[in-house]
XYZ file of C-alpha atoms in Angstrom:
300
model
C -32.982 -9.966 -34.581
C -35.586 -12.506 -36.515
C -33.641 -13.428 -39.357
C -30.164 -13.434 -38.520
C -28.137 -16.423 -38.933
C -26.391 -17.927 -36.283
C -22.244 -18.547 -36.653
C -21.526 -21.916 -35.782
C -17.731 -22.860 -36.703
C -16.886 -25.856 -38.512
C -17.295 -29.138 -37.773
C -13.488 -29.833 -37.337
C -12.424 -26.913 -35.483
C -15.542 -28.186 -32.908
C -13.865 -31.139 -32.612
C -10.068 -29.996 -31.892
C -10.264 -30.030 -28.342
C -11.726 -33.409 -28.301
C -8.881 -34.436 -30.383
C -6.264 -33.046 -27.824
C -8.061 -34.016 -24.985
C -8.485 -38.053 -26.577
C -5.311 -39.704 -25.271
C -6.399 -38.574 -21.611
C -9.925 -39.564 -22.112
C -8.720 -42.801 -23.655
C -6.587 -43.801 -20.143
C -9.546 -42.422 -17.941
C -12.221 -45.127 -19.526
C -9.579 -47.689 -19.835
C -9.501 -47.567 -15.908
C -12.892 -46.458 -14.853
C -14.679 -47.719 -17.664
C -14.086 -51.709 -18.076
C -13.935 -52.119 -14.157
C -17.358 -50.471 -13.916
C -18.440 -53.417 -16.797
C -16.567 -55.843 -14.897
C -18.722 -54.827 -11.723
C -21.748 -54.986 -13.697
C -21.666 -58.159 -15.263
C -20.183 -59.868 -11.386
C -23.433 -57.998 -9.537
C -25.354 -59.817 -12.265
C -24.237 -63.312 -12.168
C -23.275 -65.799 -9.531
C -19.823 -65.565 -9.315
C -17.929 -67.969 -7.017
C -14.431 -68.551 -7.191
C -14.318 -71.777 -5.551
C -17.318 -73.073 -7.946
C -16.723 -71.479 -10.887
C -19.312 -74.229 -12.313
C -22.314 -72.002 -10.250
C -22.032 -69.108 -13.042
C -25.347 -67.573 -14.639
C -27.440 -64.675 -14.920
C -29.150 -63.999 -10.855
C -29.387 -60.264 -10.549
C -32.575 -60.634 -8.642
C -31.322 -63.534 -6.387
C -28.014 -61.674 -5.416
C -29.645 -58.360 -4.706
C -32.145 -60.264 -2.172
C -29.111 -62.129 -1.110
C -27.388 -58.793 -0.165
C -29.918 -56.560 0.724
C -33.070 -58.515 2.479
C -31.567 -61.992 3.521
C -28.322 -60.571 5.080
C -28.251 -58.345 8.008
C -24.796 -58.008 7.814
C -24.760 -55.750 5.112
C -26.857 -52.811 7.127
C -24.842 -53.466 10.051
C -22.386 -52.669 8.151
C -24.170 -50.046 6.449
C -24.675 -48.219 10.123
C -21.331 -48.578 10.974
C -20.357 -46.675 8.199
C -22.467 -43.872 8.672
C -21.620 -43.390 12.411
C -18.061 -43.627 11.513
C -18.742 -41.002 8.434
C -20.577 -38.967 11.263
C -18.206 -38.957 14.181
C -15.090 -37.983 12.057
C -16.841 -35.114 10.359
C -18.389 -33.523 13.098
C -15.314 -33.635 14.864
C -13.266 -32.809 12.153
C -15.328 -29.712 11.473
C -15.104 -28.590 14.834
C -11.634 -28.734 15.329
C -10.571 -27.609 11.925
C -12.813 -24.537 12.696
C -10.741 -23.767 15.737
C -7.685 -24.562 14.782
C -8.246 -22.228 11.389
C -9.499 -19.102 13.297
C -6.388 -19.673 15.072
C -4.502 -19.656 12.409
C -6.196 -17.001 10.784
C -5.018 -14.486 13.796
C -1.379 -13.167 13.887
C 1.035 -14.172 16.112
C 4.670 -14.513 15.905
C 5.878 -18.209 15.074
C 2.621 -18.970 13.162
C 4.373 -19.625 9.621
C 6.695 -21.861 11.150
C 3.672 -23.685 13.882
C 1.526 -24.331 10.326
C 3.220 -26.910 8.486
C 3.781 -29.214 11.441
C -0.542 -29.692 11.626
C -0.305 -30.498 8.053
C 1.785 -33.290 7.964
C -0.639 -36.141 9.545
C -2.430 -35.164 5.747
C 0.522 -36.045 4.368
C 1.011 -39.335 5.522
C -1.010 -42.377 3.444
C -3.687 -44.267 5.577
C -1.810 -47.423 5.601
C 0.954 -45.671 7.468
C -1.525 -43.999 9.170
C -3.298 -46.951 10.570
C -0.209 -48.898 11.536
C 1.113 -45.898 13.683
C -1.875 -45.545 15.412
C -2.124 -49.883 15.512
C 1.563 -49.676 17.333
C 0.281 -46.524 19.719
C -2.861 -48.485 20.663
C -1.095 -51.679 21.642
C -1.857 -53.138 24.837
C 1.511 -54.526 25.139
C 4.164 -51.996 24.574
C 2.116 -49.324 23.073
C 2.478 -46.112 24.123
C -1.175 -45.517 25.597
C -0.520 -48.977 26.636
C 2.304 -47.597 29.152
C 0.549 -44.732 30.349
C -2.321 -46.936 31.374
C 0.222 -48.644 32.438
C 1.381 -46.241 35.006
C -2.349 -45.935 36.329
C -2.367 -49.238 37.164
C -4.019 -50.451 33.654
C -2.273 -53.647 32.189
C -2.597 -54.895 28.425
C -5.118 -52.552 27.783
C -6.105 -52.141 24.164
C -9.003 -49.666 23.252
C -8.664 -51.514 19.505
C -9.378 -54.980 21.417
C -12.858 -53.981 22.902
C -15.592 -54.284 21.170
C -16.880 -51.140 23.026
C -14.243 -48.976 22.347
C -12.961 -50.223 18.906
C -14.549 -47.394 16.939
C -13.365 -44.819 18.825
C -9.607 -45.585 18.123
C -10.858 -46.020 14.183
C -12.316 -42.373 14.854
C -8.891 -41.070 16.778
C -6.874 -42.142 13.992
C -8.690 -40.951 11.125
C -9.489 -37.508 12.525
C -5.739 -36.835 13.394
C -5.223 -37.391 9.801
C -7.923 -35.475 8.174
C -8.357 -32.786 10.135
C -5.698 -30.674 8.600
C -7.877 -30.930 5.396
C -10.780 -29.660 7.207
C -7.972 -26.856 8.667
C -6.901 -25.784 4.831
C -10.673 -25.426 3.151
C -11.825 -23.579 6.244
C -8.400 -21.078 6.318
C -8.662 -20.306 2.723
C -12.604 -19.370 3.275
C -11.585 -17.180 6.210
C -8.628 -15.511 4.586
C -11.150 -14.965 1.265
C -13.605 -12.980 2.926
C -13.629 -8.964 2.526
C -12.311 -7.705 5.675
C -14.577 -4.334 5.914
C -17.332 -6.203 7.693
C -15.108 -7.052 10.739
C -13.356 -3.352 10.752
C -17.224 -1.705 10.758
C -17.880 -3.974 13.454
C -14.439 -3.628 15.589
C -15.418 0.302 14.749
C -18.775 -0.172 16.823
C -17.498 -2.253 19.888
C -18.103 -5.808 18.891
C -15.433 -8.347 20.503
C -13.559 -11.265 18.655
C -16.335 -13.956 19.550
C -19.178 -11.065 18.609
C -17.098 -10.754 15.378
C -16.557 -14.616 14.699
C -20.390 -15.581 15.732
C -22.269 -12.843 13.971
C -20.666 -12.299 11.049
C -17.124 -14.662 10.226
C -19.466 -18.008 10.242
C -22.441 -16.253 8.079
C -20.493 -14.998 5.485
C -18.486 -18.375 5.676
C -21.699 -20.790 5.567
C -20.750 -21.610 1.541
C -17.471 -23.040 2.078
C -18.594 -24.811 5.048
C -21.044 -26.736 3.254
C -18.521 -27.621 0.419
C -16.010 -28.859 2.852
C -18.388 -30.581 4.925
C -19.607 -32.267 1.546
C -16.041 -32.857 0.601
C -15.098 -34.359 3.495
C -18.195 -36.458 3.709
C -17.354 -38.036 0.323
C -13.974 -38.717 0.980
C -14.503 -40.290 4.133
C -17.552 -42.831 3.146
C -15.241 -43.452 0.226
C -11.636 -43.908 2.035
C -13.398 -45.721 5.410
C -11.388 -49.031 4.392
C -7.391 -48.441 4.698
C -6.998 -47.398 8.201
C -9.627 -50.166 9.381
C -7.936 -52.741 7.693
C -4.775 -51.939 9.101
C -5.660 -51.228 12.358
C -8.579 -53.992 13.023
C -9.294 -55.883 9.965
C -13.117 -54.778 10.812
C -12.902 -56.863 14.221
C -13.227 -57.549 16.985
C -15.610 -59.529 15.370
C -17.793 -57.221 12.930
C -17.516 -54.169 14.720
C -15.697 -51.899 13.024
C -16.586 -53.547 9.702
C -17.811 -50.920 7.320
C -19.093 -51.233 3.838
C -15.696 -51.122 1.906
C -14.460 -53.946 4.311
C -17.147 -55.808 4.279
C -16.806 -55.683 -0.338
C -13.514 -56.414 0.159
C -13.868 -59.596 2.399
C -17.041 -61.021 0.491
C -14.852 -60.966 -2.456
C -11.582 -61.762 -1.445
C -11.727 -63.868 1.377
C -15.593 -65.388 1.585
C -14.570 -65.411 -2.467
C -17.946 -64.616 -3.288
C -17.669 -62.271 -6.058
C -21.207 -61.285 -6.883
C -21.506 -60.182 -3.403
C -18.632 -57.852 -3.450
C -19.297 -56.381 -6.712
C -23.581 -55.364 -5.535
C -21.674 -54.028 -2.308
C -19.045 -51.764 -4.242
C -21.733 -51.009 -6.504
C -24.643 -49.514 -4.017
C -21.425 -47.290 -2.523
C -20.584 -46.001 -5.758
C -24.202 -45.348 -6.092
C -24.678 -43.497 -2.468
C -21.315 -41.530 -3.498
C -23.081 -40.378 -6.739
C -25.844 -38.827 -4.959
C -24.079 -37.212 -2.700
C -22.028 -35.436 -5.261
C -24.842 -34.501 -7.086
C -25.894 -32.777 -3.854
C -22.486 -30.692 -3.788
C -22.914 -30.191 -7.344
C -26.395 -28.518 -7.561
C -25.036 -26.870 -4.045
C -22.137 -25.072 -6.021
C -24.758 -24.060 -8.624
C -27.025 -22.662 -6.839
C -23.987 -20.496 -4.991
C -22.780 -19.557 -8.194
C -26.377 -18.546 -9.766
C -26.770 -16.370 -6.000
């Protein structure tokens, strides 16, 4: 009504859960913070560790360096997104069928679960050099199987043709569980009188899972596509290290490699930190996309 006053409590007891939350903001900016600075200032300058005497202000030169005078940095750019592509489509795909499996009943399935969750378990260094070992044309296990068709010293990780694909092998026996757990939980959330009305009129499982399962589920399969997205564009450096250092030559180089090697082998810092910097930006947009995504789910 016009003339009421407002309550607003006091200025301290506003403040209190700033003060409790402070020492964990404090360590957040400590580590996000300075680094991002750090970044900053290095995309800014020309930074060369073996000519430190080269140092000054060159924003504009190092972002034409970077972006229109090198054409390894789109290659690299492309590479990332078909590796981002390939191992979330097929991620998607088989995390879909392997949760509507797991969604039915059937005797053993509590004790079948866990063992397609532990490749999530694992870290991508281990990850990668399992997968380095099992690709070895030598005495790799694919290696001997080839081996027995008549194949000798056959590595998939060795051609430039067929490098990606045992990048995309490795990374989607790892992360497909993840895929498996969003897409279980959205299954096993949704009301269940839709499929008995529909099992009451004669539809069969596939009618059921087509027609209304993957409708009702299109929310959460947008966030974990999203998810997944992020993650992967983010994490696409650990396994490819490991497994192929982004060779043979630049082929399985993606952005995160290619950041890493300007700065820590070419040593050119400035490089490295523009690099880092335009992922962090790409990474920022899409989460803005999951977040207005959520928000307009939530307002629906």
């Amino acid at each position: 009504m016009p003339g009421e006053k407002i309550y607003r409590a006091p200025l301290h007891r506003r403040l209190r859960p700033l003060f409790f939350l402070s020492p964990t903001l404090i360590i957040l900016l400590s580590i996000t913070f300075f680094p991002l600075l750090y970044s900053l200032y290095l995309a800014s300058h020309t930074v060369i560790l073996t000519n430190p005497m080269l140092e000054g202000w060159s924003l504009q030169d190092n972002l034409r360096e970077v972006f229109l005078e090198s054409p390894e940095y789109w290659d690299s750019f492309v590479t990332t997104l078909i590796l981002v592509i390939s191992v979330v489509a097929i991620e998607f795909v088989l995390g879909l069928m392997l949760a509507y499996f797991f969604f039915n009943s059937f005797r053993g399935r509590d004790l079948l679960f866990p063992f397609f969750l532990m490749p999530m378990m694992l870290t991508p260094v281990v990850v990668g050099t399992i997968w380095r070992f099992l690709f070895n044309g030598e005495f790799g296990l694919i290696a001997g199987l080839l081996k027995a068709l008549g194949v000798v010293n056959y590595s998939i990780l060795n051609e430039p043709s067929t490098a990606l694909i045992g990048v995309v092998i490795a990374d989607v026996w790892q992360w497909t569980p993840f895929m498996l757990l969003l897409l279980l939980a959205g299954m096993r959330a949704l009301p269940q009188s839709p499929f008995e009305a529909a099992q009451v009129d004669g539809a069969n499982s596939f009618q059921i899972f087509r027609d209304i399962m993957l409708p009702m589920m299109k929310p959460i399969i947008v966030i974990a596509l999203l998810i997944r997205t992020i993650d992967a564009f983010n994490r696409m450096f650990d396994i490819i290290y490991i497994m192929t250092n982004g060779g043979p030559g630049r082929v399985t180089e993606t952005l995160a490699v290619m950041a890493f090697r300007s700065s820590f082998e070419y040593f050119f810092m400035h490089q490295g930190a523009i690099i880092a910097l335009s992922m962090l930006v790409l990474i920022t947009i899409m989460t803005k996309l999951l977040s207005r995504f959520m928000n307009v789910q939530k307002g629906d």
